């Protein structure tokens, strides 16, 4: 049994996740796809249920008690999100549908205001399509160019190349905190510091960092930081965009509609104050409230315990996989979190994933929405096992057994 030196019993934590009790293909499920979407603790499920049974009403609108209760619960979600990432103000916490929408909001709004023909946007070679395509779209619209920080074979950013690429043409840098395909933890603090020395703002895609590590946006000095609720034990359809007030104040609204206005006439509209300027229409009320519950749940376990447990599991999984002949691990950065991507010689990732599925083991196969990264490695995709704190050593043992069986059958 893996030692958990912090006073949290991870086996007990596992019991909080009802889905982990079910079977898949007649076998107890081994869930190793938390990077795609994590499972939800009972507390989050109960919160969604309680909201619809007892508090359901629209927010920021009604004078009646029920609407005020819903508004209070909704805004408490914002306070929890603010303290979770240590944002400086509630104005800087904008609710979005997820990371994808957070990045689209910044690309579109920042881009319309600040990008001109000949300017550059700097991303990295390991970005998820969500942190590539929105920038490509706005670059095309504004006549700007997309530049890419290259990586080495281990899947680490080439920081010398970053220094070279960071010219006066660059108007924004957008990089992922943790790679969803490689597991690399990028030196985002260094990237932000270097960019700021040249007056360039930085957006961090935090989708794969927030479930695994403490994020302090003020300490990082990030200009924008965005993440999805469903990857951090909360519901789907809700996420957070943190943005520094000084940038958000200057940026035009992304969507128009109710809630984001101050006054409307047919001639002219004036906009609401932050954060509402960026929250048009009825928000995902139950999602925000239950995201707050997910935050509280993570805080009761504690980042230290989560990191310690996941780090040991990742090391164990990596060592075990390395011992299997013909296995190639994609992504061997020194700083890694919770993801192990691999290939078995002569076997297509999809075939390996299909056999694992029959054994009750859920992994993701394919390009993981990082096609340019797969092209760089010259591979069609990988098999990806991604961990959360509710996984245990037994899950890894079953994965290893499954991979060995699949290789015997297909190799
Ligand atoms: N990655 C994966 O299996 P959304 O879909 O908006 O919640 O998150 C998009 C996203 C953005 N950035 C990174 C680094 C991500 O990993 C993801 C989602 C999932 O790897 C689904 S493709």
XYZ file of C-alpha atoms and ligand atoms in Angstrom:
433
model
C 0.000 0.000 0.000
C 1.268 3.452 -0.898
C 2.130 5.518 2.128
C 0.178 8.743 2.544
C 2.226 10.743 5.014
C -0.424 13.442 5.336
C -3.303 12.693 7.703
C -5.835 11.973 4.957
C -6.993 8.436 4.249
C -7.265 8.250 0.476
C -9.246 4.981 0.629
C -11.935 6.795 2.615
C -11.878 9.650 0.119
C -12.556 7.129 -2.645
C -15.817 6.143 -0.973
C -17.076 9.713 -1.518
C -17.298 9.055 -5.276
C -20.350 6.858 -5.983
C -19.457 6.198 -9.615
C -16.302 4.382 -8.577
C -18.545 1.612 -7.211
C -20.008 0.700 -10.584
C -18.866 -1.893 -13.055
C -17.823 -1.416 -16.663
C -18.060 -4.402 -18.991
C -18.764 -6.619 -15.981
C -15.611 -5.549 -14.111
C -15.178 -3.068 -11.262
C -14.376 0.201 -12.994
C -10.805 1.460 -13.009
C -11.229 5.117 -13.891
C -8.061 6.573 -15.400
C -9.506 9.380 -17.502
C -9.837 12.211 -14.999
C -7.983 14.633 -17.300
C -10.987 14.398 -19.631
C -13.487 14.835 -16.789
C -13.208 13.910 -13.139
C -15.767 11.991 -11.114
C -17.961 13.899 -8.644
C -18.132 13.459 -4.878
C -21.510 12.841 -3.243
C -21.390 16.350 -1.729
C -21.417 17.952 -5.201
C -24.216 15.674 -6.417
C -26.243 16.468 -3.263
C -25.702 20.191 -3.745
C -27.122 20.112 -7.284
C -30.120 18.153 -6.031
C -30.685 20.503 -3.079
C -30.513 23.594 -5.288
C -33.260 22.389 -7.620
C -35.418 21.138 -4.748
C -35.088 24.146 -2.469
C -33.539 27.222 -4.068
C -34.299 27.243 -7.779
C -34.899 30.827 -8.989
C -33.122 33.230 -11.312
C -30.385 35.413 -9.820
C -29.828 39.199 -9.642
C -33.436 39.817 -10.725
C -36.219 39.055 -8.250
C -37.169 41.084 -5.199
C -38.729 37.948 -3.746
C -36.974 35.927 -1.061
C -36.315 32.823 -3.170
C -34.463 34.782 -5.837
C -32.446 36.571 -3.192
C -31.499 33.236 -1.616
C -30.401 31.894 -5.005
C -28.398 35.089 -5.620
C -26.671 34.823 -2.240
C -25.770 31.161 -2.868
C -24.555 32.008 -6.389
C -22.374 34.897 -5.205
C -20.973 32.708 -2.432
C -19.726 30.478 -5.271
C -17.865 33.486 -6.629
C -16.326 34.200 -3.224
C -15.190 30.576 -2.913
C -13.648 30.677 -6.405
C -11.926 33.968 -5.560
C -10.314 32.632 -2.404
C -9.489 29.283 -4.079
C -7.189 30.991 -6.601
C -6.450 34.041 -4.408
C -7.878 36.567 -6.862
C -7.539 40.160 -5.693
C -11.207 41.034 -6.138
C -14.612 39.517 -6.940
C -14.645 41.697 -10.062
C -11.858 39.550 -11.449
C -13.780 36.254 -11.226
C -15.926 35.676 -14.308
C -18.056 32.579 -14.692
C -17.808 30.904 -18.082
C -18.813 27.468 -19.400
C -15.280 26.143 -19.082
C -11.675 26.658 -20.145
C -12.626 26.728 -23.825
C -15.018 29.612 -23.311
C -12.553 31.424 -21.033
C -9.879 31.380 -23.740
C -12.347 32.327 -26.483
C -13.512 35.268 -24.387
C -9.988 36.634 -23.949
C -8.894 35.908 -27.540
C -11.960 37.631 -28.951
C -12.238 40.570 -26.561
C -8.530 41.273 -25.969
C -7.837 40.623 -29.652
C -10.469 43.068 -30.911
C -9.117 45.760 -28.623
C -5.360 45.233 -28.750
C -4.327 43.209 -31.833
C -3.304 44.983 -35.033
C -1.942 43.778 -38.364
C 1.637 42.576 -37.927
C 1.285 41.872 -34.185
C 2.038 38.418 -32.792
C 0.408 36.015 -30.344
C 2.791 33.531 -28.710
C 1.581 30.050 -27.723
C 3.430 26.745 -27.238
C 3.794 23.499 -29.183
C 1.944 21.502 -26.510
C -1.287 23.532 -26.427
C -4.728 21.961 -26.441
C -6.801 22.935 -29.504
C -8.728 25.264 -27.150
C -5.594 27.368 -26.740
C -4.727 27.299 -30.459
C -7.885 27.727 -32.504
C -9.377 30.830 -30.765
C -6.032 32.610 -31.285
C -5.846 31.481 -34.917
C -9.345 32.842 -35.472
C -8.617 36.270 -33.980
C -5.189 36.470 -35.670
C -6.849 35.856 -39.020
C -9.446 38.523 -38.297
C -6.898 41.117 -37.156
C -4.047 40.272 -39.557
C -1.834 39.130 -36.665
C 0.518 36.118 -36.583
C 0.548 33.063 -34.338
C 4.040 32.054 -33.122
C 4.889 28.825 -31.326
C 7.400 28.090 -28.538
C 9.041 24.761 -29.452
C 9.666 21.802 -27.108
C 12.348 19.160 -26.637
C 11.847 15.383 -26.934
C 10.968 15.114 -23.240
C 8.108 17.549 -23.778
C 9.622 20.598 -22.079
C 9.444 24.130 -23.416
C 12.671 25.462 -24.923
C 12.986 28.566 -22.793
C 15.903 29.987 -24.826
C 13.666 29.899 -27.870
C 10.927 31.570 -25.836
C 13.346 34.437 -25.070
C 14.058 34.833 -28.779
C 10.387 34.748 -29.762
C 9.370 37.308 -27.147
C 9.882 40.363 -29.343
C 8.138 43.744 -29.265
C 5.676 42.376 -31.836
C 4.169 39.997 -29.262
C 0.976 41.397 -27.714
C -0.024 38.380 -25.587
C 1.442 35.017 -24.506
C -0.967 32.092 -23.957
C 0.391 28.831 -22.526
C -0.878 25.839 -20.652
C 0.101 25.364 -17.005
C 0.067 21.553 -17.321
C -0.045 19.646 -20.617
C -3.076 17.347 -20.908
C -1.164 14.960 -23.175
C 2.355 14.968 -21.716
C 1.729 15.922 -18.105
C 4.521 18.539 -18.292
C 4.258 21.273 -15.678
C 5.411 24.417 -17.446
C 7.500 27.126 -15.723
C 4.607 29.576 -15.915
C 5.972 31.933 -13.254
C 9.179 32.367 -15.264
C 7.177 32.851 -18.478
C 4.995 35.501 -16.829
C 7.979 37.330 -15.307
C 9.841 37.406 -18.624
C 6.771 38.551 -20.548
C 6.052 41.275 -17.979
C 9.598 42.592 -18.304
C 8.560 43.418 -21.882
C 5.101 44.659 -20.903
C 3.343 41.633 -22.432
C 0.321 40.071 -20.646
C 0.015 36.301 -20.198
C -2.966 33.947 -20.261
C -2.534 30.627 -18.490
C -4.716 27.646 -19.450
C -5.182 26.072 -16.036
C -7.519 23.224 -17.056
C -5.061 20.488 -16.067
C -3.344 22.281 -13.187
C -6.252 23.265 -10.980
C -7.321 19.687 -10.025
C -3.784 18.868 -8.883
C -1.986 21.849 -7.365
C -2.430 25.073 -5.445
C -2.837 27.986 -7.816
C -2.321 31.536 -6.568
C -2.988 33.946 -9.421
C -1.517 36.910 -7.544
C 1.675 35.069 -6.707
C 1.954 33.954 -10.346
C 1.027 37.500 -11.398
C -1.029 35.946 -14.240
C -3.055 38.406 -16.287
C -5.626 35.743 -17.181
C -6.069 32.252 -15.724
C -8.886 29.942 -16.767
C -10.134 26.491 -15.761
C -13.110 24.104 -15.969
C -15.247 22.921 -13.051
C -15.792 19.431 -14.422
C -12.100 18.539 -14.238
C -11.933 19.563 -10.570
C -14.770 17.415 -9.201
C -17.487 19.968 -10.001
C -20.272 19.898 -12.582
C -19.930 20.218 -16.360
C -20.874 23.513 -17.994
C -19.189 25.801 -15.481
C -15.708 27.264 -15.316
C -13.819 30.335 -14.207
C -11.942 33.033 -16.051
C -9.737 35.102 -13.779
C -8.613 38.363 -15.333
C -6.798 41.329 -13.864
C -9.203 44.209 -13.414
C -6.924 46.575 -15.318
C -7.241 44.410 -18.457
C -10.909 43.468 -18.059
C -11.891 47.129 -17.647
C -10.293 47.963 -20.992
C -11.731 44.991 -22.879
C -15.086 45.106 -24.721
C -17.878 42.671 -23.745
C -17.791 39.230 -25.343
C -21.514 38.395 -25.432
C -24.380 40.898 -25.430
C -27.683 40.391 -23.622
C -29.319 40.603 -20.223
C -27.259 41.161 -17.068
C -24.227 42.643 -18.835
C -25.936 46.020 -19.416
C -26.363 49.154 -17.350
C -28.831 50.964 -19.623
C -30.193 50.116 -23.068
C -31.826 52.366 -25.634
C -32.153 51.629 -29.334
C -29.409 54.171 -29.917
C -26.857 53.074 -27.329
C -26.110 50.588 -24.562
C -23.886 51.181 -21.566
C -22.365 48.185 -19.864
C -22.611 46.790 -16.360
C -19.628 46.806 -14.035
C -17.256 43.850 -13.646
C -17.669 40.923 -13.487
C -21.221 41.192 -14.881
C -20.025 42.934 -18.070
C -18.758 39.522 -19.175
C -21.697 37.427 -17.909
C -24.547 37.927 -20.386
C -27.771 35.985 -19.863
C -28.904 33.638 -17.107
C -25.793 31.944 -15.728
C -25.333 28.302 -14.753
C -26.639 28.958 -11.243
C -26.609 25.396 -9.913
C -23.211 24.907 -11.557
C -21.663 27.843 -9.715
C -23.124 26.750 -6.374
C -21.935 23.158 -6.839
C -18.529 24.366 -8.049
C -18.291 26.089 -4.674
C -18.984 22.738 -3.024
C -16.269 21.081 -5.137
C -13.830 23.784 -4.000
C -14.743 23.224 -0.351
C -14.378 19.480 -0.873
C -10.876 19.881 -2.324
C -9.940 22.214 0.505
C -10.930 19.643 3.121
C -8.555 17.141 1.522
C -5.861 19.759 1.008
C -3.492 20.392 -1.883
C -0.527 18.897 -0.102
C -2.222 15.525 0.395
C -3.495 15.533 -3.195
C -0.096 16.305 -4.666
C 1.756 13.835 -2.489
C -0.612 10.968 -3.288
C -0.779 11.655 -7.018
C 2.968 12.098 -7.306
C 3.592 8.684 -5.768
C 1.000 7.067 -8.037
C 2.460 8.731 -11.131
C 5.954 7.544 -10.248
C 4.683 4.025 -9.597
C 2.732 3.903 -12.888
C 5.725 5.236 -14.837
C 8.154 2.735 -13.307
C 5.785 -0.188 -13.908
C 5.092 0.801 -17.516
C 8.810 1.218 -18.234
C 9.371 -2.397 -17.255
C 7.074 -3.666 -20.013
C 8.965 -4.422 -23.216
C 7.948 -2.274 -26.180
C 6.361 0.519 -24.138
C 7.369 4.052 -25.064
C 6.363 6.850 -22.731
C 5.506 10.132 -24.459
C 6.262 13.027 -22.138
C 9.191 12.517 -19.798
C 9.616 16.034 -18.451
C 11.290 16.440 -15.097
C 8.274 18.314 -13.729
C 5.144 16.265 -14.371
C 1.636 15.943 -12.995
C -0.852 13.082 -13.037
C -0.681 12.055 -16.696
C 1.159 9.176 -18.299
C 0.873 8.869 -22.071
C 2.348 5.833 -23.801
C 2.519 3.670 -26.895
C 3.016 -0.074 -27.238
C 5.244 -1.023 -30.156
C 3.266 -2.157 -33.205
C -0.130 -1.626 -31.541
C -2.500 1.206 -32.405
C -3.519 3.179 -29.295
C -7.186 2.665 -30.143
C -6.817 -1.142 -30.159
C -5.014 -1.073 -26.822
C -7.686 1.210 -25.349
C -10.459 -1.077 -26.593
C -8.975 -4.102 -24.840
C -8.491 -2.110 -21.647
C -12.144 -1.075 -21.841
C -13.204 -4.734 -21.963
C -11.238 -5.197 -18.743
C -13.089 -2.340 -17.073
C -10.226 0.132 -17.442
C -11.139 3.613 -18.736
C -8.262 5.410 -20.468
C -8.279 7.948 -23.283
C -6.760 7.137 -26.645
C -6.036 9.373 -29.641
C -4.595 12.853 -30.107
C -6.181 14.321 -26.951
C -7.062 17.524 -28.848
C -3.354 18.216 -29.381
C -2.917 17.274 -33.040
C 0.064 19.580 -33.698
C 1.856 17.964 -30.739
C 1.184 14.469 -32.115
C 2.502 15.633 -35.509
C 5.656 16.921 -33.809
C 6.251 13.484 -32.240
C 5.265 11.837 -35.541
C 2.702 9.577 -33.872
C -1.035 9.066 -34.463
C -1.893 9.448 -30.799
C -1.228 7.853 -27.425
C -2.912 5.829 -24.728
C -3.308 8.209 -21.804
C -3.861 7.224 -18.189
C -4.691 10.267 -16.090
C -4.966 10.230 -12.334
C -6.927 11.908 -9.600
C -6.530 11.648 -5.837
C -9.254 8.948 -5.724
C -7.073 6.529 -7.684
C -4.967 3.974 -5.841
C -2.130 1.561 -6.421
C -4.575 -1.219 -7.233
C -5.855 0.846 -10.188
C -2.299 1.071 -11.508
C -1.711 -2.665 -10.993
C -4.847 -3.420 -13.008
C -3.708 -1.056 -15.774
C -0.321 -2.756 -15.952
C -1.924 -6.214 -16.041
C -4.312 -5.024 -18.746
C -1.527 -3.567 -20.887
C 0.446 -6.827 -20.609
C -2.605 -8.858 -21.633
C -3.355 -6.547 -24.565
C 0.243 -6.799 -25.804
C 0.028 -10.608 -25.630
C -3.201 -10.583 -27.626
C -2.251 -7.938 -30.203
C 1.539 -7.939 -30.297
N -8.949 18.436 -22.168
C -8.697 16.036 -22.214
O -9.139 14.886 -22.259
P -13.040 22.223 -21.619
O -13.441 21.226 -22.659
O -13.392 23.636 -22.035
O -13.501 21.884 -20.254
O -11.436 22.158 -21.535
C -10.655 22.324 -22.678
C -9.216 22.111 -22.363
C -8.354 23.187 -22.418
N -7.059 23.067 -22.078
C -6.538 21.900 -21.690
C -5.095 21.831 -21.292
C -7.365 20.759 -21.622
O -6.838 19.605 -21.228
C -8.729 20.863 -21.992
C -9.612 19.657 -22.001
C -9.669 17.182 -22.103
O -7.488 16.271 -22.223
C -10.775 17.063 -23.082
S -10.239 17.285 -24.745
